[in-house]
mmCIF file of C-alpha atoms and ligand atoms in Angstrom:
data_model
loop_
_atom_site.group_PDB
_atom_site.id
_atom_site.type_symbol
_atom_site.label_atom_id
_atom_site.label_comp_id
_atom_site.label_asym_id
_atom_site.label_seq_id
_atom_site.Cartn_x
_atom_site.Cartn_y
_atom_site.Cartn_z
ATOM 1 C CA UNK W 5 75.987 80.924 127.357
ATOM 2 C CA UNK W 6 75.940 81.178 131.502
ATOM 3 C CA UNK W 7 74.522 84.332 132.299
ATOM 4 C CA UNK W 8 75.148 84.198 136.177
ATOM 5 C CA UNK W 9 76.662 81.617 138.579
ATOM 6 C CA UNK W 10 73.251 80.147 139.523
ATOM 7 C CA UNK W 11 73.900 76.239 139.107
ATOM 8 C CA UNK W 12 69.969 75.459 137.523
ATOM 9 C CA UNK W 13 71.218 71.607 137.695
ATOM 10 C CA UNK W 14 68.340 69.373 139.775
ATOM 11 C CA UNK W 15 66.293 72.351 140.107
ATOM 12 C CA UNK W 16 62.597 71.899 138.860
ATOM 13 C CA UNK W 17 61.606 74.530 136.868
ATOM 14 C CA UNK W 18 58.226 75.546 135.838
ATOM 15 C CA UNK W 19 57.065 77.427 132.584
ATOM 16 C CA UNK W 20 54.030 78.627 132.036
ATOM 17 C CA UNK W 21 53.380 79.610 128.208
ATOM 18 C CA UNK W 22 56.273 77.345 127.711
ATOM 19 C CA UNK W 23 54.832 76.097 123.967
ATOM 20 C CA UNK W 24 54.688 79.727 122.676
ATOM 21 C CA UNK W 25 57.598 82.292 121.259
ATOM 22 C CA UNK W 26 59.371 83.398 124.885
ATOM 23 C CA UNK W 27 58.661 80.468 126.989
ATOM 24 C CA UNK W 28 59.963 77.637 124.310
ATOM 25 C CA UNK W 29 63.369 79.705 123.847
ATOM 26 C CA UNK W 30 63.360 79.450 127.419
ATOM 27 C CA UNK W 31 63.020 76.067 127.878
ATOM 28 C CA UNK W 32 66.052 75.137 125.570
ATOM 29 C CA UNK W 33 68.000 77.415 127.081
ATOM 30 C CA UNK W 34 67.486 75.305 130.477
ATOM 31 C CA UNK W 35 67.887 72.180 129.011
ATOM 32 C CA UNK W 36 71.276 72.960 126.239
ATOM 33 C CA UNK W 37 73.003 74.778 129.915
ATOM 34 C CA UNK W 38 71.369 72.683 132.728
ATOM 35 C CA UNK W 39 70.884 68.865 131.077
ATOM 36 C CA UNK W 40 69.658 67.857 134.943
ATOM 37 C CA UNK W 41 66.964 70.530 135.460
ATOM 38 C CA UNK W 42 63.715 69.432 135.616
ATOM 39 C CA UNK W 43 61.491 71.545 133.194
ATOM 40 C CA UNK W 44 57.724 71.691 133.336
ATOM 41 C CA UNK W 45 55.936 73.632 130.339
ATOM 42 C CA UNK W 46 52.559 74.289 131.298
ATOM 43 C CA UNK W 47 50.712 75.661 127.884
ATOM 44 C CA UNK W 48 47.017 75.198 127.090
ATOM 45 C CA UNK W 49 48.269 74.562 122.972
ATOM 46 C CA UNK W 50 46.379 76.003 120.207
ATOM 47 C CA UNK W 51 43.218 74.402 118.445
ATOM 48 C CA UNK W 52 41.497 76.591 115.599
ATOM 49 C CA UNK W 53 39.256 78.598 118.221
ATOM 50 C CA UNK W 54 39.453 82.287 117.452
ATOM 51 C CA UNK W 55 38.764 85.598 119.733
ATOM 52 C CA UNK W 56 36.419 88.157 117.897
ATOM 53 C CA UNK W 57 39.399 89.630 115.969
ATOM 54 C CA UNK W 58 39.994 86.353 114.001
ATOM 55 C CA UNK W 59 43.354 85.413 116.097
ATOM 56 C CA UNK W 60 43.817 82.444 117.423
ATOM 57 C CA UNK W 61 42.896 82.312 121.081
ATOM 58 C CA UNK W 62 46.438 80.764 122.258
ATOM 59 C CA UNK W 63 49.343 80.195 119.965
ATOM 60 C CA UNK W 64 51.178 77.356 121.562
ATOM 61 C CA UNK W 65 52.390 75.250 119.130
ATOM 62 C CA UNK W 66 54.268 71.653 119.371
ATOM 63 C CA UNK W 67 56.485 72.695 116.345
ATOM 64 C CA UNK W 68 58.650 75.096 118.925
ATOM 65 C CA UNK W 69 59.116 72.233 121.187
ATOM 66 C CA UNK W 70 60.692 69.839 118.921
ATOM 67 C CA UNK W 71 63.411 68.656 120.436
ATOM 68 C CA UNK W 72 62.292 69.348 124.342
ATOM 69 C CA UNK W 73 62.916 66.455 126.578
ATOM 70 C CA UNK W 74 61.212 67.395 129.579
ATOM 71 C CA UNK W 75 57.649 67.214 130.807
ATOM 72 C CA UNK W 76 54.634 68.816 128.512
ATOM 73 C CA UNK W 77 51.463 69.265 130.684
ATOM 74 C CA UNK W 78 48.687 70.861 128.155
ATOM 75 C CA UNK W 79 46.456 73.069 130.308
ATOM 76 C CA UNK W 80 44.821 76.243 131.324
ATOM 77 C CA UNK W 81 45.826 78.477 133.717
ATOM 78 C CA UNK W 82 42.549 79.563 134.552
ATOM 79 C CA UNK W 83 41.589 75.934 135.981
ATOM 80 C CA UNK W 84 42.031 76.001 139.344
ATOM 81 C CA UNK W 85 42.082 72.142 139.811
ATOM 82 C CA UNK W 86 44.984 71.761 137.155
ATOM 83 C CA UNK W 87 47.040 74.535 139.384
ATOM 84 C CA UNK W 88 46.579 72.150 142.552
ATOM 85 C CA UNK W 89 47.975 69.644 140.564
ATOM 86 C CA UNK W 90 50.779 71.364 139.863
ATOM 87 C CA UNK W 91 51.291 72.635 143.575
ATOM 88 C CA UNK W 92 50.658 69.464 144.574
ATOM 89 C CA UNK W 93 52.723 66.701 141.933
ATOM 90 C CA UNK W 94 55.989 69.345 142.221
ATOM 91 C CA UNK W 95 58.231 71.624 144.352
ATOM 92 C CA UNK W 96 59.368 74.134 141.953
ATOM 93 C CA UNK W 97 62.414 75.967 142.546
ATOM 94 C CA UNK W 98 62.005 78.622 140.009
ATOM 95 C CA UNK W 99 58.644 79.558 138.309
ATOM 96 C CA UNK W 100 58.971 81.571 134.841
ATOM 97 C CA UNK W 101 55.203 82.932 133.946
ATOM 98 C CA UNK W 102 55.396 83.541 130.336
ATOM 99 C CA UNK W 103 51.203 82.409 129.644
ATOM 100 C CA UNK W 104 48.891 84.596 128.370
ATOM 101 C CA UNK W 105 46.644 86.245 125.974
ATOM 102 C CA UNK W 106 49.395 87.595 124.132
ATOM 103 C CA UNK W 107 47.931 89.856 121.115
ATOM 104 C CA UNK W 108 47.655 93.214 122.547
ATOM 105 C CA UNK W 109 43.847 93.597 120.149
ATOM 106 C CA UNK W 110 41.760 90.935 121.669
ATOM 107 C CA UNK W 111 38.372 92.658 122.667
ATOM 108 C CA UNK W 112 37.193 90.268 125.091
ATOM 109 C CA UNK W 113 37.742 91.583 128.452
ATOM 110 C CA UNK W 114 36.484 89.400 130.302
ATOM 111 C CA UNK W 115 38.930 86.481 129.623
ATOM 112 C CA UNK W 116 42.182 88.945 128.754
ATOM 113 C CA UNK W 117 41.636 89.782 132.698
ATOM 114 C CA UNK W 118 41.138 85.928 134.167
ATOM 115 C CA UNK W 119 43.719 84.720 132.063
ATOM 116 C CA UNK W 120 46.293 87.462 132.157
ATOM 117 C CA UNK W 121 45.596 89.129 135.999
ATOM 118 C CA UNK W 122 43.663 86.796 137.969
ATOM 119 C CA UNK W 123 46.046 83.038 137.263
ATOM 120 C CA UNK W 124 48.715 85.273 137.683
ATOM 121 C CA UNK W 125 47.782 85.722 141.643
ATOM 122 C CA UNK W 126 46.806 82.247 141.588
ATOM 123 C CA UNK W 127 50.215 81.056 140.413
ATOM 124 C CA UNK W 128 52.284 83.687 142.390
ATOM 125 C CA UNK W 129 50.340 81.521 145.389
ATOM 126 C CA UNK W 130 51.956 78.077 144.289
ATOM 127 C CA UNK W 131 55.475 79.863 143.909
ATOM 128 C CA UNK W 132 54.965 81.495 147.597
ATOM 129 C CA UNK W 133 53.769 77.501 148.933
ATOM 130 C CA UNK W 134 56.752 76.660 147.084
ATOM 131 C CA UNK W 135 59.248 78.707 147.969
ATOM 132 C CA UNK W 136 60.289 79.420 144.425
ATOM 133 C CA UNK W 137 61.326 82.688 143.073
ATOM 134 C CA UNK W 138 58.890 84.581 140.398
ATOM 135 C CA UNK W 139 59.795 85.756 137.078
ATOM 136 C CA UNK W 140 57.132 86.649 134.656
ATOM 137 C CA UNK W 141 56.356 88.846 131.613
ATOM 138 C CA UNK W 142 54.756 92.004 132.081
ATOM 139 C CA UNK W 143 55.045 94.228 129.047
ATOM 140 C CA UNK W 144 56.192 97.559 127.461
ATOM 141 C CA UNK W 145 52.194 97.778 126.109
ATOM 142 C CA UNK W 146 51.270 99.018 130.018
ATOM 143 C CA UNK W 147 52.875 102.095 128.401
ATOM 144 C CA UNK W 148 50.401 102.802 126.231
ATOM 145 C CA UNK W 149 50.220 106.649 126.103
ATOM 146 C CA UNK W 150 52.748 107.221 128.170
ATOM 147 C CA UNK W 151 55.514 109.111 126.827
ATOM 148 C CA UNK W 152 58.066 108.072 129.565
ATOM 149 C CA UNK W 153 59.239 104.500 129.373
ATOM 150 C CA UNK W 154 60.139 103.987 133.266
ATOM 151 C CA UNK W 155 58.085 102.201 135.666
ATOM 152 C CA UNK W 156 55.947 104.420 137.465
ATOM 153 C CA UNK W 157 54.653 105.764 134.219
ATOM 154 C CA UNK W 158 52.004 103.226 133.060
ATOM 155 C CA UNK W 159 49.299 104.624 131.150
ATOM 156 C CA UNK W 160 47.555 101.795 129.398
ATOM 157 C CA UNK W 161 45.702 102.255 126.027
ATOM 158 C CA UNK W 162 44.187 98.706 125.754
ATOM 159 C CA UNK W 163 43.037 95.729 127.407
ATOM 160 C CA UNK W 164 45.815 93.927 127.535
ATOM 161 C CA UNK W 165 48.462 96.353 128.583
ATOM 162 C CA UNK W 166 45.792 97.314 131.491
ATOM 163 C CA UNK W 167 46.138 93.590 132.515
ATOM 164 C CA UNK W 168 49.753 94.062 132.690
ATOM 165 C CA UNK W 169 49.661 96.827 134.639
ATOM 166 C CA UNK W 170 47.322 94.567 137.217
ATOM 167 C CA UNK W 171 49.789 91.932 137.491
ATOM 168 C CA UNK W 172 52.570 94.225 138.118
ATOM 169 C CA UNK W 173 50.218 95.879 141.189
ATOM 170 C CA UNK W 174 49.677 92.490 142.593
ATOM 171 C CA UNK W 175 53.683 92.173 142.154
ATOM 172 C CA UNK W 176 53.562 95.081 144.584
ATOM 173 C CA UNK W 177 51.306 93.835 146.842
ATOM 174 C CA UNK W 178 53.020 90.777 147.956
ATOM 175 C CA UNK W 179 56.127 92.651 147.728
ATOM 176 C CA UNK W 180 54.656 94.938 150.295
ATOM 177 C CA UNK W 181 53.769 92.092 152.254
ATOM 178 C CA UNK W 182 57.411 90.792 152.557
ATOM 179 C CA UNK W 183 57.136 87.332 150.941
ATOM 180 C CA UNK W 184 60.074 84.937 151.151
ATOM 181 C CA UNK W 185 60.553 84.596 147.512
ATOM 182 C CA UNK W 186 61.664 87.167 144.902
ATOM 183 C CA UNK W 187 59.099 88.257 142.496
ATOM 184 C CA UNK W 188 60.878 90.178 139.220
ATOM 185 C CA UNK W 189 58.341 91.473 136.646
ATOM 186 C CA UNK W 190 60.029 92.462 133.077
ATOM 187 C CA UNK W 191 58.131 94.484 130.901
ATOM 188 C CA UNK W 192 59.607 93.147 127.557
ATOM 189 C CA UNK W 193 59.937 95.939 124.460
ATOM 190 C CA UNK W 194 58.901 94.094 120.916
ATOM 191 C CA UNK W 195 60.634 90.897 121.044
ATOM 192 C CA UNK W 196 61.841 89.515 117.975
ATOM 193 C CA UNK W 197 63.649 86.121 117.113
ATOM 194 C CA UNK W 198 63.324 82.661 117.198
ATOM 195 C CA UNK W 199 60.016 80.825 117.816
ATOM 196 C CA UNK W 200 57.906 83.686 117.370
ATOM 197 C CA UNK W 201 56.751 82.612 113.764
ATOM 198 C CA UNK W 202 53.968 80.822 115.372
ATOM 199 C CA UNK W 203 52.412 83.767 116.786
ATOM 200 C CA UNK W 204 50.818 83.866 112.848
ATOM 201 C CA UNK W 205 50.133 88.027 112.713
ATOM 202 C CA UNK W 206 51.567 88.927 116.054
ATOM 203 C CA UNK W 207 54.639 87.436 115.425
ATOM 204 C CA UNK W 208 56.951 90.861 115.075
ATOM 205 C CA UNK W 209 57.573 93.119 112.307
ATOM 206 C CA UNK W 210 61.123 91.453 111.273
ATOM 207 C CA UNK W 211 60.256 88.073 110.510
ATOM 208 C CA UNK W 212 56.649 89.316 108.743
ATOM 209 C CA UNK W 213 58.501 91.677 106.538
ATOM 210 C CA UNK W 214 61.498 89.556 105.926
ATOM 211 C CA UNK W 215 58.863 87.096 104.592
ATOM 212 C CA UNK W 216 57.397 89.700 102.235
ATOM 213 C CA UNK W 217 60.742 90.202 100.964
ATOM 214 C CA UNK W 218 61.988 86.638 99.902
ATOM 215 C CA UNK W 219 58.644 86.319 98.822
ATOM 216 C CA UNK W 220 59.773 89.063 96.339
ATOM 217 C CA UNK W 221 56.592 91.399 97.410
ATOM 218 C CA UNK W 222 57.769 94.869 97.767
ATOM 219 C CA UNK W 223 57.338 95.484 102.012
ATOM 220 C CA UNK W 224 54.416 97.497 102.589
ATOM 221 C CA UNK W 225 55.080 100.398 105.480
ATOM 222 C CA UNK W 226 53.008 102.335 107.179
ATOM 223 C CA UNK W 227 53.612 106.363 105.706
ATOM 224 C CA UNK W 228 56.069 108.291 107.951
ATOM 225 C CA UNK W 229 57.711 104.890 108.920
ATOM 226 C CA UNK W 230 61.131 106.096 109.674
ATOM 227 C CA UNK W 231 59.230 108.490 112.428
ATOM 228 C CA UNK W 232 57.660 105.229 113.799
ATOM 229 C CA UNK W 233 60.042 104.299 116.584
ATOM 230 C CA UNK W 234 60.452 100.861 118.408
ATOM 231 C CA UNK W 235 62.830 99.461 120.890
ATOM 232 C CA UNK W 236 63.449 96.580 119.307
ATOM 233 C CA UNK W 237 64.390 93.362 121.714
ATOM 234 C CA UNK W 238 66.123 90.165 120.082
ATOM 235 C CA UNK W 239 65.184 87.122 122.005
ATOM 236 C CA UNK W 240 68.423 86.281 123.616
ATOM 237 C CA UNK W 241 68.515 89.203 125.748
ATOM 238 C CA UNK W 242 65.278 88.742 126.860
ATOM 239 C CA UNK W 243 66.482 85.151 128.050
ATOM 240 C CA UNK W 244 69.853 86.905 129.009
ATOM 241 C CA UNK W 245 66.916 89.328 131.438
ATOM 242 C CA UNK W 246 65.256 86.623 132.809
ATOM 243 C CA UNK W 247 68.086 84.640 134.107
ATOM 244 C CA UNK W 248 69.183 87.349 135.910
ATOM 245 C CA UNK W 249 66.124 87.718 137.552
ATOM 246 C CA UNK W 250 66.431 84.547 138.990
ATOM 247 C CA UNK W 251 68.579 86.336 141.903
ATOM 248 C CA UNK W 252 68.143 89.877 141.596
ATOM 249 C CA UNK W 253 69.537 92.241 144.158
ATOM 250 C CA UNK W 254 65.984 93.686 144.985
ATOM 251 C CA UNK W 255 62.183 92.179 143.860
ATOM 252 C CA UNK W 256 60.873 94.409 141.226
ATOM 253 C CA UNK W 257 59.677 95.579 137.950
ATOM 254 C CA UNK W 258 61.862 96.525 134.934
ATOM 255 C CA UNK W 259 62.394 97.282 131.723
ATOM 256 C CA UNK W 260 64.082 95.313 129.103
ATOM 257 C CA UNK W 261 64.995 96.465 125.626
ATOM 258 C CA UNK W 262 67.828 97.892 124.193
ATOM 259 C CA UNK W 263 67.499 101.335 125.957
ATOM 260 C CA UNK W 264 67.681 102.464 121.439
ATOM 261 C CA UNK W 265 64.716 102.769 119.693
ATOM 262 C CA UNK W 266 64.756 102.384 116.067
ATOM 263 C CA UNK W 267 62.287 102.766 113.218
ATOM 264 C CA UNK W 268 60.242 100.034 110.920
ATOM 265 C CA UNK W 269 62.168 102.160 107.799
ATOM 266 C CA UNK W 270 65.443 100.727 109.434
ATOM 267 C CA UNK W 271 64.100 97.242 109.802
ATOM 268 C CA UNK W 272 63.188 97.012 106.318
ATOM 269 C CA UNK W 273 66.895 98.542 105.082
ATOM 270 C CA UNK W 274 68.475 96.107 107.518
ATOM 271 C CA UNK W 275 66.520 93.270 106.093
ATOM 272 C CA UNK W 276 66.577 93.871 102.372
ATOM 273 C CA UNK W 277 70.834 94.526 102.968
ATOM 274 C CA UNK W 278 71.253 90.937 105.207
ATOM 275 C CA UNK W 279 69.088 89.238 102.176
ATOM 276 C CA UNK W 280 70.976 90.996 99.215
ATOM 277 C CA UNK W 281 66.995 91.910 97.808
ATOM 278 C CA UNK W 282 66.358 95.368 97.598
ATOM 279 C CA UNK W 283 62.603 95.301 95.948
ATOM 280 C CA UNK W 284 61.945 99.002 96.523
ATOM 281 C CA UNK W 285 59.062 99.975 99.931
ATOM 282 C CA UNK W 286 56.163 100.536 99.421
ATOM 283 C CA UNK W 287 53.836 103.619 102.126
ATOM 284 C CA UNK W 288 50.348 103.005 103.382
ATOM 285 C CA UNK W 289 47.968 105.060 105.424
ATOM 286 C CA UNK W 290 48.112 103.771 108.978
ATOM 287 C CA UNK W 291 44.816 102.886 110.238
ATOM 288 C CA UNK W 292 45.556 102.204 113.966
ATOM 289 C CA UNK W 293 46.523 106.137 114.259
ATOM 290 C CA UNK W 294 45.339 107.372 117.583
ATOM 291 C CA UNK W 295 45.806 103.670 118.934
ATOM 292 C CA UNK W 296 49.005 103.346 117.870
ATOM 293 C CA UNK W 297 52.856 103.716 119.724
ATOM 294 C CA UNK W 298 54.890 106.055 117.682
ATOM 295 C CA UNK W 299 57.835 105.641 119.941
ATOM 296 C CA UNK W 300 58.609 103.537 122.559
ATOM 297 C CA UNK W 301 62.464 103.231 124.150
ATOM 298 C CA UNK W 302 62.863 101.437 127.239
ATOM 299 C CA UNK W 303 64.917 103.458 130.288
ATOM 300 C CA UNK W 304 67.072 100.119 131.561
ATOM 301 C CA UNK W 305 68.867 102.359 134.429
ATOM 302 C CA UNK W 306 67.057 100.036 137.084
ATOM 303 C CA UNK W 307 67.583 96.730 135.197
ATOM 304 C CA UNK W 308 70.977 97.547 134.711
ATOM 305 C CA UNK W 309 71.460 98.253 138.563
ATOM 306 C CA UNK W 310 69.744 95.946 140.118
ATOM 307 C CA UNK W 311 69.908 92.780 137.607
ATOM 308 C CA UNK W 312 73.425 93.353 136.189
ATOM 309 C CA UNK W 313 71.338 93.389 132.523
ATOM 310 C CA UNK W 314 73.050 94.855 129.699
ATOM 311 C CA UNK W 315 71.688 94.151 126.279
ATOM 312 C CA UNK W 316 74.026 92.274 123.728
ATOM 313 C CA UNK W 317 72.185 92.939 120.578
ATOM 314 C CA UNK W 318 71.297 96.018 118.666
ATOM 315 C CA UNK W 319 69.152 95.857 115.733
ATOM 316 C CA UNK W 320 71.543 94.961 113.197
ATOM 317 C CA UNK W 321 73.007 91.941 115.680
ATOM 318 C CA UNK W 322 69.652 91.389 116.392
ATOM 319 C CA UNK W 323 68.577 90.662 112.784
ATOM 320 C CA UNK W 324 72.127 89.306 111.684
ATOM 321 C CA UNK W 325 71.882 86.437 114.293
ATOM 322 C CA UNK W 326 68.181 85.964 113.308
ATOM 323 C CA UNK W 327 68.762 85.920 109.343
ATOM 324 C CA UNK W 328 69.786 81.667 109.048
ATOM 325 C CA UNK W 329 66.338 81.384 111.165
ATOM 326 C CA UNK W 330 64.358 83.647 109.428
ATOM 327 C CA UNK W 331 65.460 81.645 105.765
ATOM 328 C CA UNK W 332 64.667 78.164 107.051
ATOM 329 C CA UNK W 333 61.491 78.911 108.039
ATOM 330 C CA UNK W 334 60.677 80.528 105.012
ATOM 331 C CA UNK W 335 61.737 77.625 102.639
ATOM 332 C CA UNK W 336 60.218 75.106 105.379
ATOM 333 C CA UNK W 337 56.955 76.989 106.252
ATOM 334 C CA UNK W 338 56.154 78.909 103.579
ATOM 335 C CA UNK W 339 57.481 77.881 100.173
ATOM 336 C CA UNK W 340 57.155 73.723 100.956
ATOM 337 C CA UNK W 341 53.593 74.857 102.237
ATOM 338 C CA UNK W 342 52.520 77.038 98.523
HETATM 339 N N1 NAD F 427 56.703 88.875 122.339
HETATM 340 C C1 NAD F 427 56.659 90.127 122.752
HETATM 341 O O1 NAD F 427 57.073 91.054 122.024
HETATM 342 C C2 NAD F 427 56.142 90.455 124.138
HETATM 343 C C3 NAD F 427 56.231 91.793 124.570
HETATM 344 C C4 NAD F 427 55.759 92.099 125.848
HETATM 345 C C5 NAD F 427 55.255 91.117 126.666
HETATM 346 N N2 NAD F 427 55.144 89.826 126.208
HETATM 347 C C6 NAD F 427 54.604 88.829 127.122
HETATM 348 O O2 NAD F 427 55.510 87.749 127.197
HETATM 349 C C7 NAD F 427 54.825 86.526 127.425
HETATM 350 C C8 NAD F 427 55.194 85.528 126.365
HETATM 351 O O3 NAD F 427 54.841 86.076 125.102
HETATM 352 P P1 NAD F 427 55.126 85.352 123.736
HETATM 353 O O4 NAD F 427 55.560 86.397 122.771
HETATM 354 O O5 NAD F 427 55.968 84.172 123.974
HETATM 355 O O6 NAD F 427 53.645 84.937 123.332
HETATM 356 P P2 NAD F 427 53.017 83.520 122.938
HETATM 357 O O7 NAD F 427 51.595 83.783 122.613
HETATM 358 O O8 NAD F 427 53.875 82.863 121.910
HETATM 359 O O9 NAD F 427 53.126 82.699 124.299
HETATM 360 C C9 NAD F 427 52.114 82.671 125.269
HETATM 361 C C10 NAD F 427 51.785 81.221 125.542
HETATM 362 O O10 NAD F 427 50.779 81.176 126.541
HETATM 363 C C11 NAD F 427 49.893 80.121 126.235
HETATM 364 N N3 NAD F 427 48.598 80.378 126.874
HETATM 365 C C12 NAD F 427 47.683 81.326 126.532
HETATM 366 N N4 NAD F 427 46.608 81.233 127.328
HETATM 367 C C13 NAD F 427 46.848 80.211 128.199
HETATM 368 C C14 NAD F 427 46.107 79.634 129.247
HETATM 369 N N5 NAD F 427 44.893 80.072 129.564
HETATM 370 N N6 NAD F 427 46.640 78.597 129.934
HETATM 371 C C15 NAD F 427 47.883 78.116 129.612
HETATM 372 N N7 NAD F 427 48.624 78.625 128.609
HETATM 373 C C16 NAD F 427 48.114 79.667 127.904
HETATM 374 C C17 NAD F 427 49.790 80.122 124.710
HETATM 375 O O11 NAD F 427 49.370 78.882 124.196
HETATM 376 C C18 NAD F 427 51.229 80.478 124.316
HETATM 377 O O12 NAD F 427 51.991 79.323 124.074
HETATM 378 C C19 NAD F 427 53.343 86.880 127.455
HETATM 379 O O13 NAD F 427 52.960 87.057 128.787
HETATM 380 C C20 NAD F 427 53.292 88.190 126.704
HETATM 381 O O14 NAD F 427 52.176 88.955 127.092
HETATM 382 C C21 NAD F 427 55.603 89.475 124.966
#
């Protein structure tokens, strides 16, 4: 599926992240569209070091590059010597900046803000040197309290979505500055689709409880779950968002969801409908409350505008297109894994 007119064909492409959820889906689509790009994936890979809240510090993981036939360079953003490399070994036409610290509960400030705001300015230099237009993922977390869902309304309530909300000031910056490239930020809703399994706990709420179902547990929601509201985003819009920001009528930041949000109750009727179990719910206290987004729905006036964006999949598509996915991995992952 073309999304735009853009022939990608002999252009060298670079993607940061490109071993995790967002950046691997990316990376196929490039290479099943555009067989002659050249694609890059930049990723630093996991090992088994954790961050203070027992995650994994990066979830890159080989498994959601099988089948990628273009160049793998394992590496950290935050090493200024690979970066020259990079500027110096290629001339990248387009570079999508999907690395990060990823889990929105990692404590450690310190390296949520070198990894997440400071290579961010450092890479935003190589695509400037370059000439290449910016894409990279901001987030619906620089939110946080906020209860309107339109850039201009940030109000972080963590770490992480405060790091977003730094990257998409330096977007403004150089924006300000007239550079000769674009630079698109998307703050993505709560992605959800293929390639995400890796992500181990962060991964989203559809595949986790999807799990618990053909596991034949009984899903465990939080109480009041059908007043817990998400906009939901299935991974081929967010692909669909940032091919279109590849020539966008105006640099910028924007939303991308569905513009609906919908509850975790629905999510768990959807699922237990699509896999024919219905194994009852079962309600437990929420511990995040007062850290916690009871609604978020993204306004995608501006994305719409300015990118042409217009999301293909609502929840039920969403989880529909998701469900063949969602089985394999469970009879490949977790029941050849017991
Ligand atoms: N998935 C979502 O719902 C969602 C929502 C909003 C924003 N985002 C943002 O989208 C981007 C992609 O997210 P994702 O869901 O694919 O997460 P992910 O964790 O699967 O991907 C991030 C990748 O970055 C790599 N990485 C981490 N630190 C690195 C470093 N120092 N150097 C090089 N590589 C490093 C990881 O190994 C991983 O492969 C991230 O910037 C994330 O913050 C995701």
């Amino acid at each position: 599926m073309k999304y735009n007119n853009i022939n990608f064909n002999k252009k060298t492409i670079l993607i940061t992240g490109g071993a995790g959820f967002i950046g691997s889906n990316l990376a196929f689509y490039f290479q099943k569209n555009y067989p002659e790009s050249n694609i890059v994936i930049f990723d630093i890979f996991r090992n088994d070091e954790t961050f203070s809240n027992g995650s994994l510090k990066s979830f890159g993981h080989y498994k959601n590059l099988l089948g990628f036939n273009g160049i793998v360079i394992s590496g950290n953003i935050n090493d200024k010597i690979a970066l020259k490399s990079l500027e110096d070994n290629y001339k990248f036409d387009y570079i999508f900046h999907q690395a990060a610290i990823s889990d929105t509960t990692v404590r450690e400030q310190d390296i949520m803000i070198k990894t997440n705001v400071n290579a961010y300015e450092n890479l935003l230099k190589v695509a400037i040197n370059h000439g290449a237009n910016m894409i990279y993922a901001s987030s619906a977390a620089t939110y946080g309290d906020s209860d309107r869902f339109e850039v201009g309304y940030e109000k972080p309530n963590n770490a992480y979505g405060f790091s977003k909300v730094m990257m998409d000031n330096i977007t403004y910056k150089y924006i300000k500055q007239g550079v000769d490239i674009s630079i698109v930020g998307l703050k993505y809703f709560n992605v959800y689709g293929k390639r995400e399994f890796y992500k181990d706990k962060t991964a989203s709420m559809i595949v986790q409880f999807a799990h618990q179902i053909l596991k034949g547990l009984t899903p465990k929601l939080f109480e009041g779950s059908d007043k817990i509201l998400r906009d939901f985003i299935y991974i081929d819009d967010i692909i669909q968002a940032n091919i279109l920001a590849c020539n966008p009528i105006k640099s910028g930041i924007y939303n991308v969801g569905t513009g609906k949000a919908r509850s975790f109750e629905d999510i768990v009727n959807i699922l237990q409908g699509e896999l024919g179990i219905d194994n009852s719910k079962e309600y437990i206290a929420n511990p995040f409350i007062g850290q916690y987004q009871f609604f978020t729905e993204a306004n995608i006036d501006t994305i719409k505008q300015n990118l042409g964006y217009k999301p293909k999949y609502n929840l039920e598509d969403g989880i529909k297109a998701y469900i063949p996915e969602i089985k394999r991995l469970f009879k490949v992952e977790i029941e050849n894994v017991k």
